[in-house]
Short mmCIF file of C-alpha atoms in Angstrom, two decimals:
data_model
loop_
_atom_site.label_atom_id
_atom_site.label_comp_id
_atom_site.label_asym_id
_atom_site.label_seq_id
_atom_site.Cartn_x
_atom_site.Cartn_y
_atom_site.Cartn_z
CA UNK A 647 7.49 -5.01 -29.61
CA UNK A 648 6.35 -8.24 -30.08
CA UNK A 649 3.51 -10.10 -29.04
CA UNK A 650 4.06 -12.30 -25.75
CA UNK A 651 1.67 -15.38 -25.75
CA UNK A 652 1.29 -18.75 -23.39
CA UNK A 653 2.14 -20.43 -26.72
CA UNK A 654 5.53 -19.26 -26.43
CA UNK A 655 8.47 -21.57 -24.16
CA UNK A 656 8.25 -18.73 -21.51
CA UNK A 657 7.30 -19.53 -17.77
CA UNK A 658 4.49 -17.77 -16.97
CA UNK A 659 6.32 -15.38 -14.36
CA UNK A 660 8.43 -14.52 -17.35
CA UNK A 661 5.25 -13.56 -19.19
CA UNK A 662 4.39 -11.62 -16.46
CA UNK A 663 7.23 -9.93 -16.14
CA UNK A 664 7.83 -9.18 -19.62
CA UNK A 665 4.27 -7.58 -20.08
CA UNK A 666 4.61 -5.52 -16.89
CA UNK A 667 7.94 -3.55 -18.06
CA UNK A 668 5.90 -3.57 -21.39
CA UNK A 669 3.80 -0.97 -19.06
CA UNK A 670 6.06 0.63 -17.76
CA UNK A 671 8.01 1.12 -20.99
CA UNK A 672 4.37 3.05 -21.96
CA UNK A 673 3.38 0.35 -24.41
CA UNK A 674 -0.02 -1.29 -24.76
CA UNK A 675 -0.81 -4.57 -23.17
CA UNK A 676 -3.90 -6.87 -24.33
CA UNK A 677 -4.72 -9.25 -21.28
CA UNK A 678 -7.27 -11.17 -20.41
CA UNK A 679 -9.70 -10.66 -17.81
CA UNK A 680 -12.66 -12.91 -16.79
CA UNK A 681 -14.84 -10.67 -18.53
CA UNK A 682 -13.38 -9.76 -21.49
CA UNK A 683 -9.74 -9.30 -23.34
CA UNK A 684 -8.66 -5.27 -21.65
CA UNK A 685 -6.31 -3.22 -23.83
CA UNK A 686 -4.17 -2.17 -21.15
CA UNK A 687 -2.19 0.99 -20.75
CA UNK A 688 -0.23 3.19 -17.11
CA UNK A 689 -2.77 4.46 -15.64
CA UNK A 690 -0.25 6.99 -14.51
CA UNK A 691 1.19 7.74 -18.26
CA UNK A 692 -0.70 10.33 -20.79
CA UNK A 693 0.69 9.21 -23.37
CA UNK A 694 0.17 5.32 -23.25
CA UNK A 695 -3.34 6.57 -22.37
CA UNK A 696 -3.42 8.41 -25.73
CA UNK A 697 -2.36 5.29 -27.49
CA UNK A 698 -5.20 3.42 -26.48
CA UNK A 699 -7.34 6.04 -27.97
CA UNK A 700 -5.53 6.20 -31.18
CA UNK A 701 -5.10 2.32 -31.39
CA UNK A 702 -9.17 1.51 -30.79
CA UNK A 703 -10.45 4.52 -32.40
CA UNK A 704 -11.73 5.23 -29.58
CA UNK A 705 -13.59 9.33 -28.42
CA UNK A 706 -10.91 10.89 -25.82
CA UNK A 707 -13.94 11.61 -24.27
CA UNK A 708 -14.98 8.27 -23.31
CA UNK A 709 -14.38 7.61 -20.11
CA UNK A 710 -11.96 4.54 -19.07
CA UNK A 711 -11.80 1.87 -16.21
CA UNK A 712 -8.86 1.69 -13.86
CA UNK A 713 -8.00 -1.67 -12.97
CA UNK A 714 -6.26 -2.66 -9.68
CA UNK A 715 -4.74 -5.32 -7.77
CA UNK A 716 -5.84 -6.87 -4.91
CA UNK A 717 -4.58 -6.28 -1.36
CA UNK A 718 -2.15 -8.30 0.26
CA UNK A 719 -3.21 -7.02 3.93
CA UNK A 720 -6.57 -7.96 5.34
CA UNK A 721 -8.88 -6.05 7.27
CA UNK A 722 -10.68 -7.74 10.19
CA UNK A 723 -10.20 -10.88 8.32
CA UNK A 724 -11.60 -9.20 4.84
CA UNK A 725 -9.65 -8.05 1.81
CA UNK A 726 -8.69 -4.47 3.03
CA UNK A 727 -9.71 -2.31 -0.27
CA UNK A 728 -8.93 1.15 1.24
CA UNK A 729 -5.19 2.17 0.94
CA UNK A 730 -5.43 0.25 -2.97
CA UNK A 731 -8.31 3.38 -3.60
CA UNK A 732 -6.42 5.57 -1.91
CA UNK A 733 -4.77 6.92 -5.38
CA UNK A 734 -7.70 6.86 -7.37
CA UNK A 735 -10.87 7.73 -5.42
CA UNK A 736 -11.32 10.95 -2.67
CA UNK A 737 -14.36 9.17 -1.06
CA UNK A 738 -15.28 5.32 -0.50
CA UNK A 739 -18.79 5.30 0.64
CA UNK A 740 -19.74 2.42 2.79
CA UNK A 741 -22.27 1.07 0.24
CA UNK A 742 -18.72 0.84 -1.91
CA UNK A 743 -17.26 -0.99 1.36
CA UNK A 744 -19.69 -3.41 1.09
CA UNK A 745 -20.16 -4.03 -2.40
CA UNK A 746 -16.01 -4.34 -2.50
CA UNK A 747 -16.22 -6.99 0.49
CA UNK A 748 -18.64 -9.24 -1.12
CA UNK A 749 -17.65 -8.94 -5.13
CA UNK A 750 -14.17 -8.03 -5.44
CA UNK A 751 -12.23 -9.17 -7.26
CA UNK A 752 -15.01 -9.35 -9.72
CA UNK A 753 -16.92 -8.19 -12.72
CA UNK A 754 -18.15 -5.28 -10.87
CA UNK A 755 -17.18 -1.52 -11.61
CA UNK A 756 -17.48 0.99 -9.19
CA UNK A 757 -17.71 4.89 -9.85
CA UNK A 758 -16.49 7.00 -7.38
CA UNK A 759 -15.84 11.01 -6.91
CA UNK A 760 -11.92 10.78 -8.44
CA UNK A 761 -8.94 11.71 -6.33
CA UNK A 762 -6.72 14.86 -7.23
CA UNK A 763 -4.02 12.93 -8.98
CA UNK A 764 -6.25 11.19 -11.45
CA UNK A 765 -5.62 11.94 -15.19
CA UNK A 766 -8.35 13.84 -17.01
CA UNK A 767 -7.21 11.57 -20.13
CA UNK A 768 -8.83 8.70 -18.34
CA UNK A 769 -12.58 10.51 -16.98
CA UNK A 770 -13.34 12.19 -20.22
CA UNK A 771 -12.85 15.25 -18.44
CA UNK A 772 -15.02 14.36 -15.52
CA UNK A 773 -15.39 14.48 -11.46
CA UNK A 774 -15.59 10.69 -11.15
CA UNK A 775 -13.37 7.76 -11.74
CA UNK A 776 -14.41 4.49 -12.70
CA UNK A 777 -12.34 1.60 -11.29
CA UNK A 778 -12.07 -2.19 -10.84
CA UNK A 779 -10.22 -5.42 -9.55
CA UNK A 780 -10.80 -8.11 -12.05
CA UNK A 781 -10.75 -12.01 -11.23
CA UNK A 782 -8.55 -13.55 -13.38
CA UNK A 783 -5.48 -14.61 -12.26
CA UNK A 784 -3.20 -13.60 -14.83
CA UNK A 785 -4.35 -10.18 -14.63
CA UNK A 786 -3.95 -9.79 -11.35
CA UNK A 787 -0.26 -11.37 -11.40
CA UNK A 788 0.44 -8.81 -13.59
CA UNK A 789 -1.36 -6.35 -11.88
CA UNK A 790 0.53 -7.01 -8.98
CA UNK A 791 3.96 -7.15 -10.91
CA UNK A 792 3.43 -3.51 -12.38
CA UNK A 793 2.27 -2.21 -8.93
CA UNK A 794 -0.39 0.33 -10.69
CA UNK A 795 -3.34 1.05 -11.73
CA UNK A 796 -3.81 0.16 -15.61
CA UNK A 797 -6.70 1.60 -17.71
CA UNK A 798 -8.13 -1.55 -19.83
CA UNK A 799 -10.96 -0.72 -22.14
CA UNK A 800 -11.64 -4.05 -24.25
CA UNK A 801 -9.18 -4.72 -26.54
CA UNK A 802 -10.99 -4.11 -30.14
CA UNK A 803 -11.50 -1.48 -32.83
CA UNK A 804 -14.02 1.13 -30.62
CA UNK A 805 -17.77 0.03 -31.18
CA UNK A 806 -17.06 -3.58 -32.44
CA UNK A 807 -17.49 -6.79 -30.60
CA UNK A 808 -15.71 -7.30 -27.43
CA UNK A 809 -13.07 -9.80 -27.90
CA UNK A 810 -13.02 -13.38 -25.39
CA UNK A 811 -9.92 -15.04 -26.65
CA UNK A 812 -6.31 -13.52 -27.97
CA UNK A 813 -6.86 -14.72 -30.90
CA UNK A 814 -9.77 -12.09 -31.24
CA UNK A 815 -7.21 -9.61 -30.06
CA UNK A 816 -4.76 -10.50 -32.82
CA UNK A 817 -7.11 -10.79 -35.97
CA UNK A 818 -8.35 -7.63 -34.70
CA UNK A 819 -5.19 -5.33 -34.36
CA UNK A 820 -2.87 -7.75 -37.15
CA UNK A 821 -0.20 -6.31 -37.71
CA UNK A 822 0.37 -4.07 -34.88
CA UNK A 823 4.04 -4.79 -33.51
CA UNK A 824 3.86 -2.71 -30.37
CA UNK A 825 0.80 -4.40 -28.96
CA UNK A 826 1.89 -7.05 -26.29
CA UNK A 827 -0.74 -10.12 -26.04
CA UNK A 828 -0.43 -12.48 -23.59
CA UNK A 829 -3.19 -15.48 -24.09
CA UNK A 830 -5.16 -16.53 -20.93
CA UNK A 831 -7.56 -18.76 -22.78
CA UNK A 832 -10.84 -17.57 -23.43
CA UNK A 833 -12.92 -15.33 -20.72
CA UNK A 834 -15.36 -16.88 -18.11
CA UNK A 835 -17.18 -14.30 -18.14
CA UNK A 836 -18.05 -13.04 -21.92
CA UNK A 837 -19.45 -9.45 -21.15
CA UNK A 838 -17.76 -6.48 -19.66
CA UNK A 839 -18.48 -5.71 -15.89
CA UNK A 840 -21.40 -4.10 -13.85
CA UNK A 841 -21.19 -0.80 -13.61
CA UNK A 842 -22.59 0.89 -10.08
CA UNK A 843 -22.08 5.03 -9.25
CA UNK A 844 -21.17 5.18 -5.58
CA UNK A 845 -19.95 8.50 -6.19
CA UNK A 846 -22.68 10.61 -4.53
CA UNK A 847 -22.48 8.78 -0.95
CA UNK A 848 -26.16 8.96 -0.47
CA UNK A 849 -27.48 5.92 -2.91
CA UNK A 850 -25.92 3.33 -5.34
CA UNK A 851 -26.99 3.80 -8.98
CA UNK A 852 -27.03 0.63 -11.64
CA UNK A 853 -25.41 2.41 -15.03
CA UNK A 854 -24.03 -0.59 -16.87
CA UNK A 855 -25.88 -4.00 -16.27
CA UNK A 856 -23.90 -7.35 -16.29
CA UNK A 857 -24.05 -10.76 -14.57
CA UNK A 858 -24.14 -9.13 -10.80
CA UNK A 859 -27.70 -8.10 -10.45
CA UNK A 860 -29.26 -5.61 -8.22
CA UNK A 861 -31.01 -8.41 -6.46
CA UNK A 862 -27.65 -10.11 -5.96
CA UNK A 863 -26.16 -6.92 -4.81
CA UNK A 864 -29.10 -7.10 -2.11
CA UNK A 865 -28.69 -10.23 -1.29
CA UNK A 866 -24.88 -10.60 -1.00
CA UNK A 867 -23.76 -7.00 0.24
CA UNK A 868 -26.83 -5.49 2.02
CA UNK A 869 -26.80 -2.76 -1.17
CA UNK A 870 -30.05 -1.43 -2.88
CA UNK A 871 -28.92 -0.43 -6.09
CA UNK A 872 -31.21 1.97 -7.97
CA UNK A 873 -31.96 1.94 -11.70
CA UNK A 874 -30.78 5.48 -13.48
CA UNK A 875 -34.35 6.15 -13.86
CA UNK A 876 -34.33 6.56 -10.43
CA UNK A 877 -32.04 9.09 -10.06
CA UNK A 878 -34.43 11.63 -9.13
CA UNK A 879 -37.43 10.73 -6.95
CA UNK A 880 -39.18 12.90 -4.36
CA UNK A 881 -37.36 12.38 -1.52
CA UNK A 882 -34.18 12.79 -2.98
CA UNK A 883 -32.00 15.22 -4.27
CA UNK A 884 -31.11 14.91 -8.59
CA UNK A 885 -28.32 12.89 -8.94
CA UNK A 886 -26.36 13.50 -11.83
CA UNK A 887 -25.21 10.57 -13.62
CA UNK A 888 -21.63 10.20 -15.31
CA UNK A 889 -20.79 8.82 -18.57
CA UNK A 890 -19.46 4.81 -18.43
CA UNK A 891 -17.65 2.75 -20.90
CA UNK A 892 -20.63 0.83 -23.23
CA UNK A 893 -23.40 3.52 -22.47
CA UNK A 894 -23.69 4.99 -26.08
CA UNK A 895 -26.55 3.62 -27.92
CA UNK A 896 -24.49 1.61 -30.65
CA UNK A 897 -21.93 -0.59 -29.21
CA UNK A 898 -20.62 -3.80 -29.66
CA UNK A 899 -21.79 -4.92 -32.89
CA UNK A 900 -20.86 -6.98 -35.62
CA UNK A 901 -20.53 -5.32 -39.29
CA UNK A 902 -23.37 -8.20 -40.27
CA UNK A 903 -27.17 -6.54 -39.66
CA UNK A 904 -28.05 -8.17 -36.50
CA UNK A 905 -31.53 -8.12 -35.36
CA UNK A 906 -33.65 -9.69 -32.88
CA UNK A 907 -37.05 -11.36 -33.08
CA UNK A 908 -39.49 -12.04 -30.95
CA UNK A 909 -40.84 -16.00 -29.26
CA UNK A 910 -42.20 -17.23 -31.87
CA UNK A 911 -41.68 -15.53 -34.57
CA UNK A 912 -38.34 -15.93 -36.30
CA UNK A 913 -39.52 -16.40 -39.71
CA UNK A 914 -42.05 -13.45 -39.35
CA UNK A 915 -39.14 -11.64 -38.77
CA UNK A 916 -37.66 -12.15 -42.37
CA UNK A 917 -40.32 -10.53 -44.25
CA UNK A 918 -40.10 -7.29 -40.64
CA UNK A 919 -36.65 -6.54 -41.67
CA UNK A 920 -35.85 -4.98 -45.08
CA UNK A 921 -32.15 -5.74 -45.06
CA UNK A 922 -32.88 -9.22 -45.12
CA UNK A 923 -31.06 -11.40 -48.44
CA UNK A 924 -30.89 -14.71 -49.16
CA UNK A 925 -28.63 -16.00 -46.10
CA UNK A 926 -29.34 -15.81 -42.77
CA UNK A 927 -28.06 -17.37 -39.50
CA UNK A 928 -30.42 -17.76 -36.99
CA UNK A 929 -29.89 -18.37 -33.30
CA UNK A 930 -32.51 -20.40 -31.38
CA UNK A 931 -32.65 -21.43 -27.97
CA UNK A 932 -31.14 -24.90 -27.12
CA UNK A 933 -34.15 -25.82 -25.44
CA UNK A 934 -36.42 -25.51 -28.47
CA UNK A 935 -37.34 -27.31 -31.81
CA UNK A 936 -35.10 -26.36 -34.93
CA UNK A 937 -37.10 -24.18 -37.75
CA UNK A 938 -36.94 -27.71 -39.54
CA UNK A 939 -38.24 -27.55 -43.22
CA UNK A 940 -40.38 -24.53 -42.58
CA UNK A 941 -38.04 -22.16 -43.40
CA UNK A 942 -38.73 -19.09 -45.56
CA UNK A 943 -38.77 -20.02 -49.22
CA UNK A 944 -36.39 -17.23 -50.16
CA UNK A 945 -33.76 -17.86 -47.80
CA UNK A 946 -30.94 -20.37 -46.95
CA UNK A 947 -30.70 -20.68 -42.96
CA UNK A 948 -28.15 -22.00 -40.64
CA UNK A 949 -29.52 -22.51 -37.44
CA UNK A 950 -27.21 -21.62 -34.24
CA UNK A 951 -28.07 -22.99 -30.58
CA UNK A 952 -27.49 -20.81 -27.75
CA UNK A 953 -27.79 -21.22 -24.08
CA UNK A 954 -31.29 -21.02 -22.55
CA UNK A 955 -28.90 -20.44 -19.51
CA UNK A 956 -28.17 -16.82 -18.85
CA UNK A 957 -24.52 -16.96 -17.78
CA UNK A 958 -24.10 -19.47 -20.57
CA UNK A 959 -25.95 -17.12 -23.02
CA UNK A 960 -23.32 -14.28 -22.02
CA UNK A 961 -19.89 -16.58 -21.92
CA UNK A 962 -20.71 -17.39 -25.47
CA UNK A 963 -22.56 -14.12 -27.08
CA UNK A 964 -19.51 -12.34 -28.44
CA UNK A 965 -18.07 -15.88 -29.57
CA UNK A 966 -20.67 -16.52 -31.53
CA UNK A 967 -21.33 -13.15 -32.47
CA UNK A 968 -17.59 -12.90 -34.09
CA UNK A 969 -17.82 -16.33 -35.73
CA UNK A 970 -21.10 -15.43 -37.68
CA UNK A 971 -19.69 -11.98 -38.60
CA UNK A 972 -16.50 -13.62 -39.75
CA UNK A 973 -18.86 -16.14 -42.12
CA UNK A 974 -20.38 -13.42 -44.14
CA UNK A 975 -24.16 -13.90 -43.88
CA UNK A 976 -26.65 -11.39 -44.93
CA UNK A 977 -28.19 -11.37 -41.66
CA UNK A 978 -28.42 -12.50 -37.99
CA UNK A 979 -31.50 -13.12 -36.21
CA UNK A 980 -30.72 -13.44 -32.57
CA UNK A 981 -33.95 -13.96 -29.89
CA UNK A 982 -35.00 -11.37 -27.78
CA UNK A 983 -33.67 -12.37 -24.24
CA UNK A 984 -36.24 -12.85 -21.68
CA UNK A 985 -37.26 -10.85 -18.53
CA UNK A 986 -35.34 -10.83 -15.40
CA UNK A 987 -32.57 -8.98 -13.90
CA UNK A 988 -30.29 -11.89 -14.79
CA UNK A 989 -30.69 -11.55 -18.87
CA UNK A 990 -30.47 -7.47 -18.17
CA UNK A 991 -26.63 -7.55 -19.06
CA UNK A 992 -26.84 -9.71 -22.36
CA UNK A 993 -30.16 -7.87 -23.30
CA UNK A 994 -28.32 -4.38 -23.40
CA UNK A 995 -25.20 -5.96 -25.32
CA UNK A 996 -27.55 -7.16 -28.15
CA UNK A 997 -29.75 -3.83 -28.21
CA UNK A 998 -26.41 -1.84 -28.71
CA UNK A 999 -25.51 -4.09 -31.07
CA UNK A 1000 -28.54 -4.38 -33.05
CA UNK A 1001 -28.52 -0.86 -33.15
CA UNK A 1002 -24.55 -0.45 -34.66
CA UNK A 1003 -24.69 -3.38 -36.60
CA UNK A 1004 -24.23 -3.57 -40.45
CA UNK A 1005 -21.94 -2.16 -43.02
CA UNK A 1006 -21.84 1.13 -41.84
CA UNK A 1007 -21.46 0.27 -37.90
CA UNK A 1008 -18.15 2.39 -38.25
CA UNK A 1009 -20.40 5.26 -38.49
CA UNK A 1010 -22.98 3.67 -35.59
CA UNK A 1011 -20.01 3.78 -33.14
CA UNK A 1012 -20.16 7.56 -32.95
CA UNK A 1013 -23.54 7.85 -31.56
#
């Protein structure tokens, strides 16, 4: 099958259309979300399940996101969330109420104790279900057109850099004919969702960070989110805490070493790092003065501004991060992120992919 793109003479209901019998025909979909580009597969099918696996490379035992549609009834004049978990989760805490009501559809993922029904192929074999509504319009028209839940991990070779455009999606899987791509620009967003556990019904647990915060959480639903380290405190029973999609220590990461250096101290970091050549790119904050002609005597630089912005920084991380890999330097410097909940998300992208990153990130990907 083809690849379906907004390039093509096709009204966009066609698209739609097309890409949702694509679904139900057990084929893979790549669509975009406002996060990233999902590799989307029935929720409801083990075998289109299995192909996602087989197509990324992916561990059967890494746990997948459901995505769903939104509702079309409303509950006391809010989105009304329930009957759309009914097939996927056997409990909906009112934290999850909440946190539904005030971020939905979003870049949020919520973990909840899974429903009987619920394939084993998608929780890695696990009592809990991850699941989502994403933002973007196009997903949710076809969302809505396939009337089911679809598992979408990003659309990628497993461990790499998420992808934020279809072209991503297509240099990535060339040459795979039974991959439908249908182009929605490139993602808002630029990093994969917040993950919260709800699952317990006694307190919300952070497991993934992303662009909603804790503190925004607060603020916005009412919800005090705990940090995993928090898990188990004395005054409350130990929580156990499932495994998420992007929670194994190398992730996301380019097959160029990337590292990160401290304020300061970029070209200190050249002499830190023993994998470091003759060609380096080097990203420095908008806001500051370039290296200039104080560069390292033994190395050619290119420098690369990024956003001293935090949403900016994460729209445009794995953009930059796949046109740098794609350019062949020896190296990557990118700066360390600073504090605050808000550079959280972006600061555990670039950790995982510090920590995959180089020739043998294949390998990495495993940990």
């Amino acid at each position: 099958m083809s690849g379906v793109t907004a390039g093509e003479a096709l009204p966009q209901s066609l698209m739609i259309n097309k890409a949702a019998q694509a679904l139900r025909d057990g084929c893979l979909v790549a669509f975009p979300t406002e996060t990233v580009y999902g590799m989307g597969a029935d929720a409801s099918n083990p075998s289109a399940i299995q192909k996602v696996f087989t197509t990324k490379g992916r561990p059967s035992n890494h746990p997948l996101i459901v995505h769903v549609a939104s509702p079309k009834e409303l509950r006391q004049g809010q989105d009304d969330w329930v009957p759309v978990l009914a097939r996927w989760a056997r409990d909906i805490p009112e934290d999850a109420l909440k946190l539904m009501d005030a971020f939905w559809p979003g870049p949020l993922t919520l973990v909840f104790k899974k429903g009987k029904d619920v394939l084993n192929e998608i929780t890695g074999g696990q009592d809990t279900v991850a699941v989502r509504s994403p933002a973007h319009p196009i997903a949710q028209a076809l969302l809505h057109q396939f009337q089911g839940g679809v598992v979408a991990p990003s659309a990628n070779r497993f461990g790499k850099v998420s992808p934020t455009s279809a072209a991503d999606v297509r240099t990535e899987f060339e040459g795979n004919s039974d991959l439908v791509i249908i182009d929605g620009g490139d993602c808002e967003v630029g990093i994969e969702s917040t993950i919260v556990d709800v699952s317990s019904g006694d307190r919300a647990l952070l497991l993934r960070p992303g662009v909603i915060t804790p503190k925004e959480m607060l603020a916005k639903a009412g919800v005090r989110v705990y940090g995993p380290e928090e898990a188990v405190d004395a005054h409350a029973k130990p929580q156990s805490i499932p495994r998420v999609s992007g929670s194994l220590k190398a992730h996301y990461a380019p097959t160029t070493p990337l590292r990160l250096y401290a304020p300061g101290r970029v070209l200190d970091a050249l002499t830190e790092f023993p994998d470091t050549k003759s060609r380096v790119a080097v990203a420095v904050w908008d806001s500051e003065f370039s290296l200039g002609d104080d560069g390292h005597p033994s190395a050619q630089f290119v420098e690369v501004g990024v956003p001293s912005d935090s949403s900016a920084f994460a729209s445009r991380l794995y953009r930059t991060l796949r046109d740098l890999d794609e350019q062949g330097w020896d190296l990557i410097l990118f700066p360390e992120p600073p504090t605050g909940e808000e550079w959280d998300g972006v600061r555990d992208r670039l950790q995982r992919a510090c920590f995959g990153s180089g020739p043998s990130s294949s390998n990495h990907a495993s940990n």
